mmCIF file of C-alpha atoms in Angstrom:
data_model
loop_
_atom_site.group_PDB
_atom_site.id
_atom_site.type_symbol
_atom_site.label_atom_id
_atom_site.label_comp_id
_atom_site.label_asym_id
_atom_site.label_seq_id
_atom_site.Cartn_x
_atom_site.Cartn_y
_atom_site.Cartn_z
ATOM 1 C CA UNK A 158 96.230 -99.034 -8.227
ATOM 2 C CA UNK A 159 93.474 -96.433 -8.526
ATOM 3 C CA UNK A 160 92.523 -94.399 -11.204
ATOM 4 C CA UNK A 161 90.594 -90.842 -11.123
ATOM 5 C CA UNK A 162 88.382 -89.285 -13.360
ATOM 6 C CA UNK A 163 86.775 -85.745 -12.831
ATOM 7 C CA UNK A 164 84.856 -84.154 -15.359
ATOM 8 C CA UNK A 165 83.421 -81.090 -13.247
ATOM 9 C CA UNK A 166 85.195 -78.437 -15.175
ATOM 10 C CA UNK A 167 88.341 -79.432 -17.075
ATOM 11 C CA UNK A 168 88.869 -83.523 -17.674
ATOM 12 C CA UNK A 169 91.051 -84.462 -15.626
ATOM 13 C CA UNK A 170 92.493 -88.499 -15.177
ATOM 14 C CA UNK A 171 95.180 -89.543 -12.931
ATOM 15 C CA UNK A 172 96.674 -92.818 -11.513
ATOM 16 C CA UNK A 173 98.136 -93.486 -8.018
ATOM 17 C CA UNK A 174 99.437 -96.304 -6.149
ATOM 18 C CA UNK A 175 99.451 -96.797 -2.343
ATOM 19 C CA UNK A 176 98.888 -93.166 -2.076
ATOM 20 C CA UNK A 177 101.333 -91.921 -4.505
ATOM 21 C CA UNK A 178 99.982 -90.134 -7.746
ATOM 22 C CA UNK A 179 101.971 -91.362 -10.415
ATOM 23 C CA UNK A 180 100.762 -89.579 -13.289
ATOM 24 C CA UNK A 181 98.451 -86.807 -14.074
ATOM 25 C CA UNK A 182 96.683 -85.475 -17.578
ATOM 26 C CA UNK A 183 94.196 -82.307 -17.716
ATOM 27 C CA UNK A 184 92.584 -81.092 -20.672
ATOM 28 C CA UNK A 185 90.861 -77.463 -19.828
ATOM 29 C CA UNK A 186 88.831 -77.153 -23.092
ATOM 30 C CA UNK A 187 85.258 -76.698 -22.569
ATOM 31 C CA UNK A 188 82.620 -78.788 -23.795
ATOM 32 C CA UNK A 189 85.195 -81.492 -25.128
ATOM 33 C CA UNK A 190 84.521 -84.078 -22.452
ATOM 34 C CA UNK A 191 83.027 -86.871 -24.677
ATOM 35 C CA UNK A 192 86.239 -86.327 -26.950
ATOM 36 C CA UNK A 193 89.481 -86.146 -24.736
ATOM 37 C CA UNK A 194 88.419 -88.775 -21.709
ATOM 38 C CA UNK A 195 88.713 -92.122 -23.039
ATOM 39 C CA UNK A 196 92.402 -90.904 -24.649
ATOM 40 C CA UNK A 197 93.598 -89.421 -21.634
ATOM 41 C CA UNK A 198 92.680 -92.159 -19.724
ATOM 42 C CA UNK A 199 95.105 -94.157 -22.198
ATOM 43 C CA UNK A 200 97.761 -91.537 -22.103
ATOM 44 C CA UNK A 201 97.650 -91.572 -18.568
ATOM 45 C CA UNK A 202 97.972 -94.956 -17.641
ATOM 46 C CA UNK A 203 100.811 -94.993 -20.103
ATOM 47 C CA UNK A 204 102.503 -92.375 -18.047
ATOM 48 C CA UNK A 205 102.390 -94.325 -15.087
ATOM 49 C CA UNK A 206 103.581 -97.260 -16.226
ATOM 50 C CA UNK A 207 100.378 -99.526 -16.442
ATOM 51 C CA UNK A 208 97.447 -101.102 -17.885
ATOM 52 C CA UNK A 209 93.789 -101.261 -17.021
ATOM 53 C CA UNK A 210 94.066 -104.653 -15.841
ATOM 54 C CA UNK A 211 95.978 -103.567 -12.923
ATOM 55 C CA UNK A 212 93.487 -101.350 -11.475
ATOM 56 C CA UNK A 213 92.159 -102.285 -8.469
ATOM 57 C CA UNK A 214 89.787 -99.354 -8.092
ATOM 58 C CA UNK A 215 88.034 -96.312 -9.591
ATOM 59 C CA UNK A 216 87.379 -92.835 -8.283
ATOM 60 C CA UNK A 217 85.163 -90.247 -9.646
ATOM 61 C CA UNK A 218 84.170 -86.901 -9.335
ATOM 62 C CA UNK A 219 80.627 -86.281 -8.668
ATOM 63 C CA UNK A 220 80.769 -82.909 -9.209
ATOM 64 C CA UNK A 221 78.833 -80.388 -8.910
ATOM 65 C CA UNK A 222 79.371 -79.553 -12.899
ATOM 66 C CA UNK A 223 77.834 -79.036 -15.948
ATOM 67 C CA UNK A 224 75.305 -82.075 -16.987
ATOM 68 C CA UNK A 225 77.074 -83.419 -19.961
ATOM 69 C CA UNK A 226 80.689 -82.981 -18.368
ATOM 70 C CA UNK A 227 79.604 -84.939 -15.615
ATOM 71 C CA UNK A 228 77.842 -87.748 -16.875
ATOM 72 C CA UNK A 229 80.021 -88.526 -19.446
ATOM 73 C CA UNK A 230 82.935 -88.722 -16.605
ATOM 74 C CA UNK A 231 80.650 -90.573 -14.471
ATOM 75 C CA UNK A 232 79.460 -92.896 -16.904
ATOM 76 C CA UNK A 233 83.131 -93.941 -17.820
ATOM 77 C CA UNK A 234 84.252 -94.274 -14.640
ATOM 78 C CA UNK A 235 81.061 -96.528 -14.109
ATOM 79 C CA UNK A 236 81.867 -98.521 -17.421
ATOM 80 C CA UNK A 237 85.454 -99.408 -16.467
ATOM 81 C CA UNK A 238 84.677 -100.223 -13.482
ATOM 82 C CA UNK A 239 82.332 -102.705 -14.337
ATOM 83 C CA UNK A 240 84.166 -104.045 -17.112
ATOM 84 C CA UNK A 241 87.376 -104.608 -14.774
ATOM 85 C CA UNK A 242 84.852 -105.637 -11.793
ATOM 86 C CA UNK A 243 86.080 -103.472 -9.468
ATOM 87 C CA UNK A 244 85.404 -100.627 -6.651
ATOM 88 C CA UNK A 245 83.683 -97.666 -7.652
ATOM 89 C CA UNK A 246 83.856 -94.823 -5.580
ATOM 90 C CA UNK A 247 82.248 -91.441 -5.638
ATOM 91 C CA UNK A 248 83.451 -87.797 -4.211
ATOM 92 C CA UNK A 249 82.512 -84.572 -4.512
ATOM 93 C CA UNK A 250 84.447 -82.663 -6.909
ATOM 94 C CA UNK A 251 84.863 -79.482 -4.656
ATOM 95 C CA UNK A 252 86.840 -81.587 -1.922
ATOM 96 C CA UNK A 253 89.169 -82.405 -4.416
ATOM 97 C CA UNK A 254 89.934 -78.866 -5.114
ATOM 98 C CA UNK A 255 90.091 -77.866 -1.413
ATOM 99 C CA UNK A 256 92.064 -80.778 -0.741
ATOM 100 C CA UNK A 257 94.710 -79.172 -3.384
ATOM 101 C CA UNK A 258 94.623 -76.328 -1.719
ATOM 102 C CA UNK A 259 95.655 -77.224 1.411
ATOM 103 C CA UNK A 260 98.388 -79.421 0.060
ATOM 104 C CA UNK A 261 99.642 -75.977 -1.119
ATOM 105 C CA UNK A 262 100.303 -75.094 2.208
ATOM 106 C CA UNK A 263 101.633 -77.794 4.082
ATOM 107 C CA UNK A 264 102.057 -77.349 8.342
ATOM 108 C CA UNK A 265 99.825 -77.937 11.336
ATOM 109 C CA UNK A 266 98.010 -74.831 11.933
ATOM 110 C CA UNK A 267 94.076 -74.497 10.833
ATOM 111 C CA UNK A 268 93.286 -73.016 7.617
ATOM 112 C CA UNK A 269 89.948 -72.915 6.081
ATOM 113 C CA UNK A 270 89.270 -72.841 2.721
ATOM 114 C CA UNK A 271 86.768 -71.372 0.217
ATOM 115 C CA UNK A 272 85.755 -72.905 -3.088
ATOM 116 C CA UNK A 273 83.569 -70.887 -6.024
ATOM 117 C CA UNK A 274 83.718 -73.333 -9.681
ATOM 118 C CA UNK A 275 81.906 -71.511 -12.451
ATOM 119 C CA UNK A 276 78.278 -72.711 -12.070
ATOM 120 C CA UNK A 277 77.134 -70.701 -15.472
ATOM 121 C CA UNK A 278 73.632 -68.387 -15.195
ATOM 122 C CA UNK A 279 76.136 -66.146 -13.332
ATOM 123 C CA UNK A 280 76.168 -67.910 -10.637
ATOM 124 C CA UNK A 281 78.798 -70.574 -8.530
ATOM 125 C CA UNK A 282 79.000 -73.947 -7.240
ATOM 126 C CA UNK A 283 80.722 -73.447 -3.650
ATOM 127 C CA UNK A 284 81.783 -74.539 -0.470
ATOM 128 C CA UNK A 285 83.385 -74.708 2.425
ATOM 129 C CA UNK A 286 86.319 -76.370 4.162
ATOM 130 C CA UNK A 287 88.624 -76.196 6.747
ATOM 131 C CA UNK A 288 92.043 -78.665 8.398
ATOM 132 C CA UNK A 289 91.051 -80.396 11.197
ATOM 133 C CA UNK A 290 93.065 -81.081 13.762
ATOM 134 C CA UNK A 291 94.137 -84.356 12.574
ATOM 135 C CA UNK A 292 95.301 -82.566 9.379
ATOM 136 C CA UNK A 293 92.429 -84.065 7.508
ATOM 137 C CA UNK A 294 90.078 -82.111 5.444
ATOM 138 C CA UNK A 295 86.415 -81.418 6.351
ATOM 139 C CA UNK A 296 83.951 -79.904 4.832
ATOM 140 C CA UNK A 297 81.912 -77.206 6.875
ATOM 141 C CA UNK A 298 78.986 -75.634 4.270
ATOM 142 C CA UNK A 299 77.836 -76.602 1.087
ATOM 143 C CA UNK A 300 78.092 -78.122 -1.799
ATOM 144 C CA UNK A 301 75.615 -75.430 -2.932
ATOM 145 C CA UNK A 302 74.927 -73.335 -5.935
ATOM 146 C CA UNK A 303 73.974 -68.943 -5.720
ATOM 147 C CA UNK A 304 74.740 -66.062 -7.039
ATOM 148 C CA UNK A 305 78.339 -64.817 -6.312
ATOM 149 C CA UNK A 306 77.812 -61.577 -4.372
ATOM 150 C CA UNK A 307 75.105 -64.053 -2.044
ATOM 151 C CA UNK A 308 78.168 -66.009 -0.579
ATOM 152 C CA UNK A 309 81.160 -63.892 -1.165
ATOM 153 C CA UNK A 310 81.330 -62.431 2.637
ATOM 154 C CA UNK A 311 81.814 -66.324 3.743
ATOM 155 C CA UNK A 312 83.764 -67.050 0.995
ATOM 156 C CA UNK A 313 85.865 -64.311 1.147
ATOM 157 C CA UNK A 314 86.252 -64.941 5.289
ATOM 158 C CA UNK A 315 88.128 -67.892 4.538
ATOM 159 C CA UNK A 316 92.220 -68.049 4.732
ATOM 160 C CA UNK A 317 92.529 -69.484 0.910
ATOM 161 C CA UNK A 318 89.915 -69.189 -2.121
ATOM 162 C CA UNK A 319 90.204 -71.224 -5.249
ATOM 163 C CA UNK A 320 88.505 -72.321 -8.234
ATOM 164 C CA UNK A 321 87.421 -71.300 -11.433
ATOM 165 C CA UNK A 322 84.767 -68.789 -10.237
ATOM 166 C CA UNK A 323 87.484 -66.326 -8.574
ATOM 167 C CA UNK A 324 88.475 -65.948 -12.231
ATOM 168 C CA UNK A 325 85.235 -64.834 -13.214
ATOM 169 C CA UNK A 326 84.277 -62.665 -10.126
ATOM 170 C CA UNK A 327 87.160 -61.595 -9.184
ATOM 171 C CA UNK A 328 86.457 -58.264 -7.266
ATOM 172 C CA UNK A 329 84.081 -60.311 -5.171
ATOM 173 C CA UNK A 330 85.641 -63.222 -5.001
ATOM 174 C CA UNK A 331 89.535 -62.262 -4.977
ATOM 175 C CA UNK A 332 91.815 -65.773 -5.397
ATOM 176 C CA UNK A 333 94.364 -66.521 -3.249
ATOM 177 C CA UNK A 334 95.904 -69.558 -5.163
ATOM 178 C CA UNK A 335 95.744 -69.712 -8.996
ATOM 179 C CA UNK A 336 93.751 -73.048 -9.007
ATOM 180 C CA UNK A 337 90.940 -73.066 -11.073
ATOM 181 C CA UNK A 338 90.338 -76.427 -11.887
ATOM 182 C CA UNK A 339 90.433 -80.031 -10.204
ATOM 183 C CA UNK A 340 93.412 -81.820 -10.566
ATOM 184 C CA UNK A 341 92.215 -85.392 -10.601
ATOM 185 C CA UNK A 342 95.269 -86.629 -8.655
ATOM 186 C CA UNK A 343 93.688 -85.040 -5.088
ATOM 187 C CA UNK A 344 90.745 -86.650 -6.108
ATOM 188 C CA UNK A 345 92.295 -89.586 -5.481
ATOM 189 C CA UNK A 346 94.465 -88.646 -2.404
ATOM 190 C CA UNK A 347 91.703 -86.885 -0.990
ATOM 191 C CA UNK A 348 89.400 -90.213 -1.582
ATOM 192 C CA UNK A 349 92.614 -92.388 0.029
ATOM 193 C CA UNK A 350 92.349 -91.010 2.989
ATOM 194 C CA UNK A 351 88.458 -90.675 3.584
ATOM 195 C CA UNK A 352 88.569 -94.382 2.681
ATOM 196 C CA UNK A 353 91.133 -95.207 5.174
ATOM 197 C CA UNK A 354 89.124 -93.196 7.778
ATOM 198 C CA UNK A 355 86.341 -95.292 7.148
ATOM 199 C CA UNK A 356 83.965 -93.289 4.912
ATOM 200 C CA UNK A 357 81.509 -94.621 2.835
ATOM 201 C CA UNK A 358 82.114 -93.413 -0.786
ATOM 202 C CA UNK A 359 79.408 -95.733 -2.491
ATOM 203 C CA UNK A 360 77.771 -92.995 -3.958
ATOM 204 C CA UNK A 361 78.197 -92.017 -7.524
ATOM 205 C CA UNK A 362 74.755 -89.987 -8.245
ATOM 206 C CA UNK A 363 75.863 -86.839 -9.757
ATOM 207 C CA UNK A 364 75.738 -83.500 -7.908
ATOM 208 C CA UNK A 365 74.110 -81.474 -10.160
ATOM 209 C CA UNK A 366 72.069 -79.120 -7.317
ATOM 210 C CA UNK A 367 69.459 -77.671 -10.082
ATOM 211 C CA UNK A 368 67.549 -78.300 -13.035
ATOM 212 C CA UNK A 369 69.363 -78.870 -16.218
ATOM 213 C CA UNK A 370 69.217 -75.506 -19.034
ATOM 214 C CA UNK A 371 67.133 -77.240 -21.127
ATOM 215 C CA UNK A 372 63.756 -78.074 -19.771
ATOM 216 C CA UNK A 373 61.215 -80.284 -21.513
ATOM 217 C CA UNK A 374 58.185 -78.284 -23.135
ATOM 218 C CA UNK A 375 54.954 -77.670 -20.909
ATOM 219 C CA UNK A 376 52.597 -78.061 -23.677
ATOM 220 C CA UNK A 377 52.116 -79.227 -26.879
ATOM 221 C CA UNK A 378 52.918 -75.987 -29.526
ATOM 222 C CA UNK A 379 50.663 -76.316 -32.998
ATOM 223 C CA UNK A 380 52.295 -76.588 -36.066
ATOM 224 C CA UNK A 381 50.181 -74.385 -37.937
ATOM 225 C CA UNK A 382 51.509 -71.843 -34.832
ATOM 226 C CA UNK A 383 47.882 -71.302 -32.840
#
């Protein structure tokens, strides 16, 4: 039993089993991350049916996100995974998203999808995807952060677009799915199957892609102000 935790935009915690998500909880409030994770965690695994101890595994999102909403998801999912003593594994939160939107649209022909998340400074964490033949996803540019209008003719160029930064741009960066945030429950199916394809997932380093907003001071100021 594996449990999900992506803190990239909304908090998001979900449980699945042998492949099957069994329950889901999102919280979309911003800048509550520290609050609402631990509970949901609880209120999730109550959903499903189970306890902690029957975790076998732990999957989080690595973003990219803002830097408190990430490390406190990260640092979490690190904790109870230590504390239970089992797997950690680590994927980026924009595959997640793409994943979803693929599920959307089920069949065998390729698709490729676009993905903008809200990146702040006006600007958008993105990437790109696209179905493989074997129906898997795979990624095909980025994770990478710009300005909107710098990757909107790519984006845009793709046969979906999701994510939270369509919202904010939309006349550049026009939706075609109303999914804005991950769901952490293709986090995990998403993670599933790269596991079961073989792919390493060890890392859980944060993709954070540039320097936080607040930057230490280059000099000493005076007190008295010279």
């Amino acid at each position: 039993m594996l449990l999900g935790i992506d803190t990239s935009g909304a908090v998001s915690v979900a449980v699945a089993r042998e492949g099957e998500v069994l329950a889901v909880r999102t919280d979309t409030r911003a800048r509550h991350h520290d609050e609402v994770l631990l509970a949901l965690v609880d209120e999730t695994l109550q959903a499903a049916g189970a306890s902690r101890t029957q975790l076998t595994g732990v999957v989080a999102g690595r973003g990219p996100g803002p830097f408190t909403g990430l490390r406190v998801g990260l640092v979490s999912a690190r904790t109870i995974a230590s504390v239970l003593q089992v797997p950690l594994h680590g994927l980026c939160s924009l595959d997640a998203l793409a994943h979803q939107a693929l599920a959307a649209h089920p069949g065998a022909e390729p698709l490729t999808v676009g993905v903008a998340l809200d990146a702040r400074r006006r600007e958008v964490y993105h990437a790109r995807y696209r179905r493989a033949e074997d129906g898997r996803l795979e990624r095909t540019g980025g994770p990478a952060v710009a300005a909107p209008a710098d990757v909107a003719a790519e984006l845009t160029a793709c046969d979906l677009l999701v994510g939270s930064g369509t919202a904010l741009y939309p006349d550049l960066l026009p939706a075609t799915d109303p999914l804005e945030h991950v769901d952490a429950g293709h986090l995990l199916l998403a993670a599933v199957e790269c596991l079961a394809a073989g792919e390493d997932l060890s890392d859980t380093a944060p993709l954070y892609l540039r320097e936080p907003d607040a930057a230490k001071p280059t000099a000493r100021k005076s007190a008295l102000g010279r």
